[in-house]
Amino acid sequence: MGGDHRVFLDATLPHVDAVYQVARHAAGAGQDPEDLVQETYLRAFAAFGSYRGENARAWLAAICLNVARSEARRRRRRPWEVPAQVLLDALPVTRADEARDVAIAGLDARAVARCLAQLPEPQRLSIVLMDVAGYTAREAAEALGCPRGTVLARVHRGRRRLAQLLAEAGVSHERS
């Protein structure tokens, strides 16, 4: 068991920040991203025997998204259990892409997060995986369980809709 534990940690621990980013945006009302990450790693450890060693980051993201969906379904059955929380506190920037960092840095993070939360789930998750967590289209497709082209189409449509929502909300990039 000790050897399996070490192999599991070596394979999954480098991706904890990416899983946290996915959890932040997948967490619904009343869900804590930290709890999603913890449950993701518990389920991943339990299923590690069936892991084929392909892409650990995409595998963990898929588990995280499934945990978030399961928790959301559970909460819908008991809607008054936890009061609604404010949607995403901030849109974190985790990519090294300086152009994107500069573009996001001038925006009101809370407004962006509110607009992002208005997107349909498939578009929002595709954007979060690619633009926030830094996944490639192939990794996002593996995590979401759909073709790469579908992810690219969702990101394209989602970005266009997000731009509309931001414009309607009066959010603009402040240039200095």
CSV table of N, CA, C and O in Angstrom, one decimal, residues 41-141:
chain,number,residue,atom,x,y,z
A,41,TYR,N,-9.5,13.9,-5.0
A,41,TYR,CA,-8.3,13.1,-4.7
A,41,TYR,C,-8.7,11.8,-3.9
A,41,TYR,O,-8.0,10.8,-4.2
A,42,LEU,N,-9.7,11.9,-3.1
A,42,LEU,CA,-10.2,10.6,-2.5
A,42,LEU,C,-10.7,9.6,-3.5
A,42,LEU,O,-10.3,8.4,-3.5
A,43,ARG,N,-11.5,10.1,-4.4
A,43,ARG,CA,-12.0,9.2,-5.5
A,43,ARG,C,-10.9,8.8,-6.4
A,43,ARG,O,-10.9,7.6,-6.9
A,44,ALA,N,-10.0,9.7,-6.7
A,44,ALA,CA,-8.9,9.3,-7.6
A,44,ALA,C,-8.0,8.2,-7.0
A,44,ALA,O,-7.6,7.2,-7.6
A,45,PHE,N,-7.8,8.3,-5.7
A,45,PHE,CA,-7.0,7.3,-5.0
A,45,PHE,C,-7.7,6.0,-5.0
A,45,PHE,O,-7.1,4.9,-5.2
A,46,ALA,N,-9.0,6.0,-4.7
A,46,ALA,CA,-9.8,4.8,-4.7
A,46,ALA,C,-9.8,4.1,-6.1
A,46,ALA,O,-9.9,2.9,-6.2
A,47,ALA,N,-9.8,4.9,-7.1
A,47,ALA,CA,-9.8,4.4,-8.5
A,47,ALA,C,-8.5,4.2,-9.1
A,47,ALA,O,-8.4,3.9,-10.3
A,48,PHE,N,-7.4,4.5,-8.4
A,48,PHE,CA,-6.1,4.5,-9.0
A,48,PHE,C,-5.7,3.2,-9.6
A,48,PHE,O,-4.9,3.1,-10.5
A,49,GLY,N,-6.2,2.1,-9.1
A,49,GLY,CA,-5.9,0.8,-9.6
A,49,GLY,C,-6.3,0.6,-11.1
A,49,GLY,O,-5.7,-0.1,-11.8
A,50,SER,N,-7.4,1.4,-11.5
A,50,SER,CA,-7.8,1.3,-12.9
A,50,SER,C,-7.3,2.4,-13.7
A,50,SER,O,-7.6,2.4,-14.9
A,51,TYR,N,-6.5,3.3,-13.2
A,51,TYR,CA,-5.9,4.4,-13.9
A,51,TYR,C,-4.8,3.8,-14.9
A,51,TYR,O,-4.0,3.0,-14.5
A,52,ARG,N,-4.9,4.2,-16.2
A,52,ARG,CA,-4.0,3.6,-17.2
A,52,ARG,C,-2.7,4.4,-17.4
A,52,ARG,O,-1.9,4.1,-18.2
A,53,GLY,N,-2.5,5.5,-16.7
A,53,GLY,CA,-1.3,6.3,-16.8
A,53,GLY,C,-1.2,7.2,-18.0
A,53,GLY,O,-0.2,7.6,-18.4
A,54,GLU,N,-2.4,7.6,-18.5
A,54,GLU,CA,-2.4,8.4,-19.7
A,54,GLU,C,-2.1,9.9,-19.3
A,54,GLU,O,-1.0,10.3,-19.2
A,55,ASN,N,-3.1,10.6,-19.1
A,55,ASN,CA,-3.0,12.1,-18.8
A,55,ASN,C,-3.7,12.3,-17.4
A,55,ASN,O,-4.9,12.4,-17.3
A,56,ALA,N,-2.8,12.4,-16.4
A,56,ALA,CA,-3.3,12.5,-15.0
A,56,ALA,C,-4.1,13.8,-14.8
A,56,ALA,O,-5.1,13.8,-14.1
A,57,ARG,N,-3.7,14.9,-15.4
A,57,ARG,CA,-4.4,16.1,-15.2
A,57,ARG,C,-5.8,16.1,-15.8
A,57,ARG,O,-6.7,16.5,-15.1
A,58,ALA,N,-6.0,15.5,-17.0
A,58,ALA,CA,-7.3,15.4,-17.6
A,58,ALA,C,-8.1,14.4,-16.8
A,58,ALA,O,-9.3,14.7,-16.6
A,59,TRP,N,-7.5,13.4,-16.3
A,59,TRP,CA,-8.2,12.3,-15.5
A,59,TRP,C,-8.8,13.0,-14.2
A,59,TRP,O,-9.9,12.8,-13.8
A,60,LEU,N,-7.9,13.7,-13.5
A,60,LEU,CA,-8.3,14.4,-12.3
A,60,LEU,C,-9.4,15.5,-12.6
A,60,LEU,O,-10.3,15.6,-11.8
A,61,ALA,N,-9.3,16.2,-13.7
A,61,ALA,CA,-10.3,17.2,-14.0
A,61,ALA,C,-11.6,16.5,-14.2
A,61,ALA,O,-12.7,17.0,-13.8
A,62,ALA,N,-11.6,15.4,-14.9
A,62,ALA,CA,-12.9,14.7,-15.2
A,62,ALA,C,-13.5,14.2,-13.9
A,62,ALA,O,-14.7,14.3,-13.7
A,63,ILE,N,-12.7,13.7,-13.0
A,63,ILE,CA,-13.2,13.3,-11.6
A,63,ILE,C,-13.8,14.5,-10.9
A,63,ILE,O,-14.9,14.4,-10.3
A,64,CYS,N,-13.1,15.6,-10.9
A,64,CYS,CA,-13.5,16.8,-10.2
A,64,CYS,C,-14.9,17.3,-10.8
A,64,CYS,O,-15.8,17.6,-10.0
A,65,LEU,N,-15.0,17.3,-12.1
A,65,LEU,CA,-16.3,17.7,-12.7
A,65,LEU,C,-17.4,16.8,-12.3
A,65,LEU,O,-18.5,17.2,-12.0
A,66,ASN,N,-17.1,15.5,-12.3
A,66,ASN,CA,-18.1,14.5,-11.9
A,66,ASN,C,-18.5,14.7,-10.4
A,66,ASN,O,-19.7,14.6,-10.1
A,67,VAL,N,-17.6,15.0,-9.6
A,67,VAL,CA,-17.8,15.2,-8.2
A,67,VAL,C,-18.7,16.4,-8.0
A,67,VAL,O,-19.7,16.4,-7.3
A,68,ALA,N,-18.4,17.5,-8.7
A,68,ALA,CA,-19.2,18.7,-8.7
A,68,ALA,C,-20.6,18.5,-9.1
A,68,ALA,O,-21.6,19.0,-8.5
A,69,ARG,N,-20.8,17.8,-10.2
A,69,ARG,CA,-22.1,17.5,-10.7
A,69,ARG,C,-22.9,16.6,-9.7
A,69,ARG,O,-24.1,16.9,-9.5
A,70,SER,N,-22.2,15.6,-9.2
A,70,SER,CA,-22.9,14.8,-8.2
A,70,SER,C,-23.4,15.6,-7.0
A,70,SER,O,-24.5,15.4,-6.5
A,71,GLU,N,-22.5,16.4,-6.5
A,71,GLU,CA,-22.8,17.3,-5.4
A,71,GLU,C,-23.9,18.2,-5.7
A,71,GLU,O,-24.8,18.4,-4.9
A,72,ALA,N,-23.9,18.8,-6.9
A,72,ALA,CA,-25.0,19.7,-7.3
A,72,ALA,C,-26.4,18.9,-7.4
A,72,ALA,O,-27.4,19.5,-6.9
A,73,ARG,N,-26.3,17.7,-7.9
A,73,ARG,CA,-27.6,16.9,-7.9
A,73,ARG,C,-28.1,16.7,-6.5
A,73,ARG,O,-29.3,16.8,-6.2
A,74,ARG,N,-27.1,16.3,-5.6
A,74,ARG,CA,-27.5,16.0,-4.2
A,74,ARG,C,-28.1,17.3,-3.6
A,74,ARG,O,-29.1,17.2,-2.9
A,75,ARG,N,-27.5,18.4,-3.8
A,75,ARG,CA,-28.0,19.7,-3.2
A,75,ARG,C,-29.4,20.1,-3.8
A,75,ARG,O,-30.2,20.7,-3.1
A,76,ARG,N,-29.6,19.8,-5.1
A,76,ARG,CA,-30.9,20.1,-5.7
A,76,ARG,C,-32.0,19.4,-5.0
A,76,ARG,O,-33.2,19.8,-4.9
A,77,ARG,N,-31.7,18.2,-4.5
A,77,ARG,CA,-32.7,17.4,-3.8
A,77,ARG,C,-33.0,18.0,-2.4
A,77,ARG,O,-34.0,17.7,-1.8
A,78,ARG,N,-32.1,18.8,-1.9
A,78,ARG,CA,-32.2,19.4,-0.6
A,78,ARG,C,-31.8,20.9,-0.7
A,78,ARG,O,-30.8,21.3,-0.2
A,79,PRO,N,-32.6,21.7,-1.5
A,79,PRO,CA,-32.2,23.0,-1.8
A,79,PRO,C,-32.0,24.0,-0.7
A,79,PRO,O,-31.3,25.0,-0.8
A,80,TRP,N,-32.6,23.8,0.4
A,80,TRP,CA,-32.5,24.8,1.5
A,80,TRP,C,-31.5,24.4,2.5
A,80,TRP,O,-31.4,25.0,3.6
A,81,GLU,N,-30.6,23.5,2.2
A,81,GLU,CA,-29.6,23.0,3.2
A,81,GLU,C,-28.6,24.1,3.4
A,81,GLU,O,-28.1,24.3,4.6
A,82,VAL,N,-28.2,24.8,2.4
A,82,VAL,CA,-27.1,25.8,2.5
A,82,VAL,C,-27.6,27.0,1.8
A,82,VAL,O,-28.0,26.9,0.6
A,83,PRO,N,-27.5,28.2,2.4
A,83,PRO,CA,-27.8,29.4,1.6
A,83,PRO,C,-26.9,29.7,0.4
A,83,PRO,O,-25.8,29.2,0.4
A,84,ALA,N,-27.5,30.3,-0.6
A,84,ALA,CA,-26.7,30.6,-1.8
A,84,ALA,C,-25.5,31.5,-1.5
A,84,ALA,O,-25.6,32.4,-0.7
A,85,GLN,N,-24.4,31.2,-2.1
A,85,GLN,CA,-23.2,32.0,-1.9
A,85,GLN,C,-23.0,32.9,-3.1
A,85,GLN,O,-23.6,32.7,-4.1
A,86,VAL,N,-22.2,33.9,-2.9
A,86,VAL,CA,-21.9,34.7,-4.0
A,86,VAL,C,-21.2,33.9,-5.1
A,86,VAL,O,-20.3,33.1,-4.8
A,87,LEU,N,-21.5,34.1,-6.4
A,87,LEU,CA,-20.9,33.4,-7.4
A,87,LEU,C,-19.4,33.7,-7.4
A,87,LEU,O,-19.0,34.7,-6.8
A,88,LEU,N,-18.6,33.0,-8.1
A,88,LEU,CA,-17.2,33.1,-8.1
A,88,LEU,C,-16.6,34.4,-7.6
A,88,LEU,O,-16.9,35.5,-8.2
A,89,ASP,N,-15.8,34.4,-6.6
A,89,ASP,CA,-15.2,35.6,-6.0
A,89,ASP,C,-14.3,36.3,-7.0
A,89,ASP,O,-14.4,37.6,-7.1
A,90,ALA,N,-13.5,35.6,-7.7
A,90,ALA,CA,-12.6,36.3,-8.6
A,90,ALA,C,-12.2,35.4,-9.7
A,90,ALA,O,-12.3,34.2,-9.6
A,91,LEU,N,-11.8,35.9,-10.8
A,91,LEU,CA,-11.3,35.1,-11.9
A,91,LEU,C,-9.8,35.1,-11.8
A,91,LEU,O,-9.1,36.0,-12.2
A,92,PRO,N,-9.2,34.0,-11.3
A,92,PRO,CA,-7.8,33.9,-11.2
A,92,PRO,C,-7.1,33.8,-12.5
A,92,PRO,O,-7.6,33.2,-13.4
A,93,VAL,N,-5.9,34.3,-12.6
A,93,VAL,CA,-5.1,34.2,-13.8
A,93,VAL,C,-4.0,33.3,-13.5
A,93,VAL,O,-3.2,33.5,-12.6
A,94,THR,N,-3.9,32.1,-14.2
A,94,THR,CA,-2.9,31.1,-13.9
A,94,THR,C,-2.0,30.9,-15.1
A,94,THR,O,-1.0,30.2,-14.9
A,95,ARG,N,-2.3,31.4,-16.2
A,95,ARG,CA,-1.5,31.1,-17.4
A,95,ARG,C,-0.4,32.1,-17.5
A,95,ARG,O,-0.4,33.2,-17.1
A,96,ALA,N,0.7,31.6,-18.1
A,96,ALA,CA,1.9,32.5,-18.3
A,96,ALA,C,1.7,33.4,-19.5
A,96,ALA,O,2.6,34.2,-19.7
A,97,ASP,N,0.7,33.2,-20.3
A,97,ASP,CA,0.5,33.9,-21.5
A,97,ASP,C,0.3,35.4,-21.1
A,97,ASP,O,-0.8,35.8,-20.6
A,98,GLU,N,1.3,36.2,-21.4
A,98,GLU,CA,1.2,37.6,-20.9
A,98,GLU,C,0.1,38.4,-21.6
A,98,GLU,O,-0.5,39.3,-20.9
A,99,ALA,N,-0.2,38.2,-22.8
A,99,ALA,CA,-1.3,38.9,-23.5
A,99,ALA,C,-2.6,38.7,-22.8
A,99,ALA,O,-3.3,39.6,-22.6
A,100,ARG,N,-2.8,37.5,-22.4
A,100,ARG,CA,-4.1,37.1,-21.7
A,100,ARG,C,-4.1,37.8,-20.3
A,100,ARG,O,-5.1,38.3,-19.9
A,101,ASP,N,-2.9,37.7,-19.6
A,101,ASP,CA,-2.8,38.3,-18.3
A,101,ASP,C,-3.1,39.8,-18.4
A,101,ASP,O,-3.8,40.3,-17.5
A,102,VAL,N,-2.6,40.5,-19.3
A,102,VAL,CA,-2.8,41.9,-19.5
A,102,VAL,C,-4.3,42.2,-19.8
A,102,VAL,O,-4.9,43.1,-19.2
A,103,ALA,N,-4.9,41.4,-20.6
A,103,ALA,CA,-6.3,41.6,-21.0
A,103,ALA,C,-7.2,41.4,-19.8
A,103,ALA,O,-8.1,42.1,-19.6
A,104,ILE,N,-6.9,40.4,-19.0
A,104,ILE,CA,-7.8,40.1,-17.9
A,104,ILE,C,-7.5,41.0,-16.7
A,104,ILE,O,-8.4,41.4,-16.0
A,105,ALA,N,-6.2,41.5,-16.6
A,105,ALA,CA,-5.9,42.3,-15.5
A,105,ALA,C,-6.6,43.6,-15.4
A,105,ALA,O,-6.9,44.1,-14.3
A,106,GLY,N,-7.0,44.2,-16.6
A,106,GLY,CA,-7.8,45.4,-16.6
A,106,GLY,C,-9.3,45.3,-16.4
A,106,GLY,O,-10.0,46.2,-16.4
A,107,LEU,N,-9.8,44.0,-16.2
A,107,LEU,CA,-11.2,43.8,-16.1
A,107,LEU,C,-11.6,43.6,-14.6
A,107,LEU,O,-10.8,43.2,-13.8
A,108,ASP,N,-12.8,44.0,-14.3
A,108,ASP,CA,-13.3,43.8,-13.0
A,108,ASP,C,-13.6,42.3,-12.8
A,108,ASP,O,-14.5,41.7,-13.4
A,109,ALA,N,-12.8,41.6,-12.0
A,109,ALA,CA,-12.8,40.2,-11.8
A,109,ALA,C,-14.2,39.6,-11.4
A,109,ALA,O,-14.6,38.6,-11.9
A,110,ARG,N,-14.8,40.3,-10.5
A,110,ARG,CA,-16.1,39.9,-10.0
A,110,ARG,C,-17.2,40.0,-11.1
A,110,ARG,O,-18.0,39.1,-11.3
A,111,ALA,N,-17.1,41.0,-11.9
A,111,ALA,CA,-18.1,41.1,-13.0
A,111,ALA,C,-17.8,40.0,-14.1
A,111,ALA,O,-18.7,39.4,-14.6
A,112,VAL,N,-16.5,39.8,-14.3
A,112,VAL,CA,-16.2,38.7,-15.3
A,112,VAL,C,-16.7,37.4,-14.8
A,112,VAL,O,-17.3,36.6,-15.5
A,113,ALA,N,-16.5,37.1,-13.5
A,113,ALA,CA,-17.0,35.9,-12.9
A,113,ALA,C,-18.5,35.7,-12.9
A,113,ALA,O,-19.0,34.7,-13.2
A,114,ARG,N,-19.2,36.8,-12.7
A,114,ARG,CA,-20.7,36.8,-12.8
A,114,ARG,C,-21.1,36.5,-14.2
A,114,ARG,O,-22.0,35.7,-14.4
A,115,CYS,N,-20.5,37.1,-15.2
A,115,CYS,CA,-20.8,36.9,-16.6
A,115,CYS,C,-20.5,35.5,-17.0
A,115,CYS,O,-21.2,34.8,-17.7
A,116,LEU,N,-19.3,35.0,-16.5
A,116,LEU,CA,-18.9,33.6,-16.8
A,116,LEU,C,-19.9,32.6,-16.3
A,116,LEU,O,-20.3,31.6,-16.9
A,117,ALA,N,-20.4,32.9,-15.1
A,117,ALA,CA,-21.4,32.0,-14.4
A,117,ALA,C,-22.7,32.0,-15.2
A,117,ALA,O,-23.5,31.0,-15.0
A,118,GLN,N,-23.0,32.9,-16.1
A,118,GLN,CA,-24.3,33.0,-16.8
A,118,GLN,C,-24.2,32.1,-18.1
A,118,GLN,O,-25.2,31.8,-18.7
A,119,LEU,N,-23.0,31.7,-18.5
A,119,LEU,CA,-22.8,30.9,-19.7
A,119,LEU,C,-23.4,29.5,-19.4
A,119,LEU,O,-23.4,29.0,-18.3
A,120,PRO,N,-23.9,28.8,-20.5
A,120,PRO,CA,-24.3,27.4,-20.3
A,120,PRO,C,-23.1,26.6,-19.8
A,120,PRO,O,-21.9,26.8,-20.1
A,121,GLU,N,-23.3,25.6,-18.9
A,121,GLU,CA,-22.3,24.8,-18.3
A,121,GLU,C,-21.2,24.2,-19.3
A,121,GLU,O,-20.0,24.4,-19.0
A,122,PRO,N,-21.6,23.7,-20.4
A,122,PRO,CA,-20.6,23.1,-21.3
A,122,PRO,C,-19.6,24.2,-21.8
A,122,PRO,O,-18.4,24.0,-21.9
A,123,GLN,N,-20.1,25.4,-22.1
A,123,GLN,CA,-19.3,26.5,-22.6
A,123,GLN,C,-18.4,27.0,-21.4
A,123,GLN,O,-17.2,27.2,-21.6
A,124,ARG,N,-19.0,27.2,-20.3
A,124,ARG,CA,-18.3,27.7,-19.1
A,124,ARG,C,-17.2,26.8,-18.7
A,124,ARG,O,-16.0,27.2,-18.5
A,125,LEU,N,-17.4,25.5,-18.7
A,125,LEU,CA,-16.4,24.5,-18.3
A,125,LEU,C,-15.3,24.4,-19.3
A,125,LEU,O,-14.1,24.3,-19.0
A,126,SER,N,-15.6,24.5,-20.6
A,126,SER,CA,-14.6,24.5,-21.6
A,126,SER,C,-13.7,25.7,-21.5
A,126,SER,O,-12.5,25.6,-21.6
A,127,ILE,N,-14.3,26.9,-21.3
A,127,ILE,CA,-13.5,28.1,-21.1
A,127,ILE,C,-12.7,28.1,-19.9
A,127,ILE,O,-11.5,28.4,-19.9
A,128,VAL,N,-13.2,27.6,-18.8
A,128,VAL,CA,-12.4,27.5,-17.6
A,128,VAL,C,-11.2,26.6,-17.7
A,128,VAL,O,-10.1,26.9,-17.3
A,129,LEU,N,-11.5,25.4,-18.3
A,129,LEU,CA,-10.4,24.4,-18.5
A,129,LEU,C,-9.3,25.0,-19.4
A,129,LEU,O,-8.1,24.9,-19.1
A,130,MET,N,-9.7,25.6,-20.5
A,130,MET,CA,-8.7,26.1,-21.5
A,130,MET,C,-8.1,27.5,-21.1
A,130,MET,O,-6.9,27.6,-21.1
A,131,ASP,N,-8.9,28.4,-20.8
A,131,ASP,CA,-8.4,29.8,-20.5
A,131,ASP,C,-8.0,30.1,-19.1
A,131,ASP,O,-7.1,30.9,-18.9
A,132,VAL,N,-8.6,29.4,-18.2
A,132,VAL,CA,-8.2,29.7,-16.8
A,132,VAL,C,-7.2,28.7,-16.2
A,132,VAL,O,-6.2,29.0,-15.7
A,133,ALA,N,-7.5,27.4,-16.4
A,133,ALA,CA,-6.7,26.3,-15.9
A,133,ALA,C,-5.5,26.0,-16.8
A,133,ALA,O,-4.6,25.3,-16.4
A,134,GLY,N,-5.5,26.5,-18.1
A,134,GLY,CA,-4.4,26.3,-19.0
A,134,GLY,C,-4.4,25.0,-19.7
A,134,GLY,O,-3.3,24.5,-20.1
A,135,TYR,N,-5.5,24.2,-19.7
A,135,TYR,CA,-5.5,23.0,-20.4
A,135,TYR,C,-5.4,23.2,-21.9
A,135,TYR,O,-5.9,24.2,-22.5
A,136,THR,N,-4.9,22.2,-22.6
A,136,THR,CA,-5.0,22.2,-24.1
A,136,THR,C,-6.4,21.7,-24.5
A,136,THR,O,-7.1,21.2,-23.6
A,137,ALA,N,-6.7,21.9,-25.7
A,137,ALA,CA,-8.0,21.5,-26.2
A,137,ALA,C,-8.2,20.0,-26.0
A,137,ALA,O,-9.2,19.5,-25.7
A,138,ARG,N,-7.1,19.2,-26.3
A,138,ARG,CA,-7.1,17.8,-26.2
A,138,ARG,C,-7.4,17.4,-24.7
A,138,ARG,O,-8.1,16.5,-24.4
A,139,GLU,N,-6.6,18.0,-23.8
A,139,GLU,CA,-6.8,17.7,-22.3
A,139,GLU,C,-8.2,18.1,-21.9
A,139,GLU,O,-8.8,17.3,-21.1
A,140,ALA,N,-8.7,19.2,-22.3
A,140,ALA,CA,-10.1,19.6,-21.9
A,140,ALA,C,-11.1,18.6,-22.5
A,140,ALA,O,-12.1,18.2,-21.8
A,141,ALA,N,-10.9,18.1,-23.7
A,141,ALA,CA,-11.8,17.1,-24.3
A,141,ALA,C,-11.8,15.8,-23.5
A,141,ALA,O,-12.8,15.2,-23.2
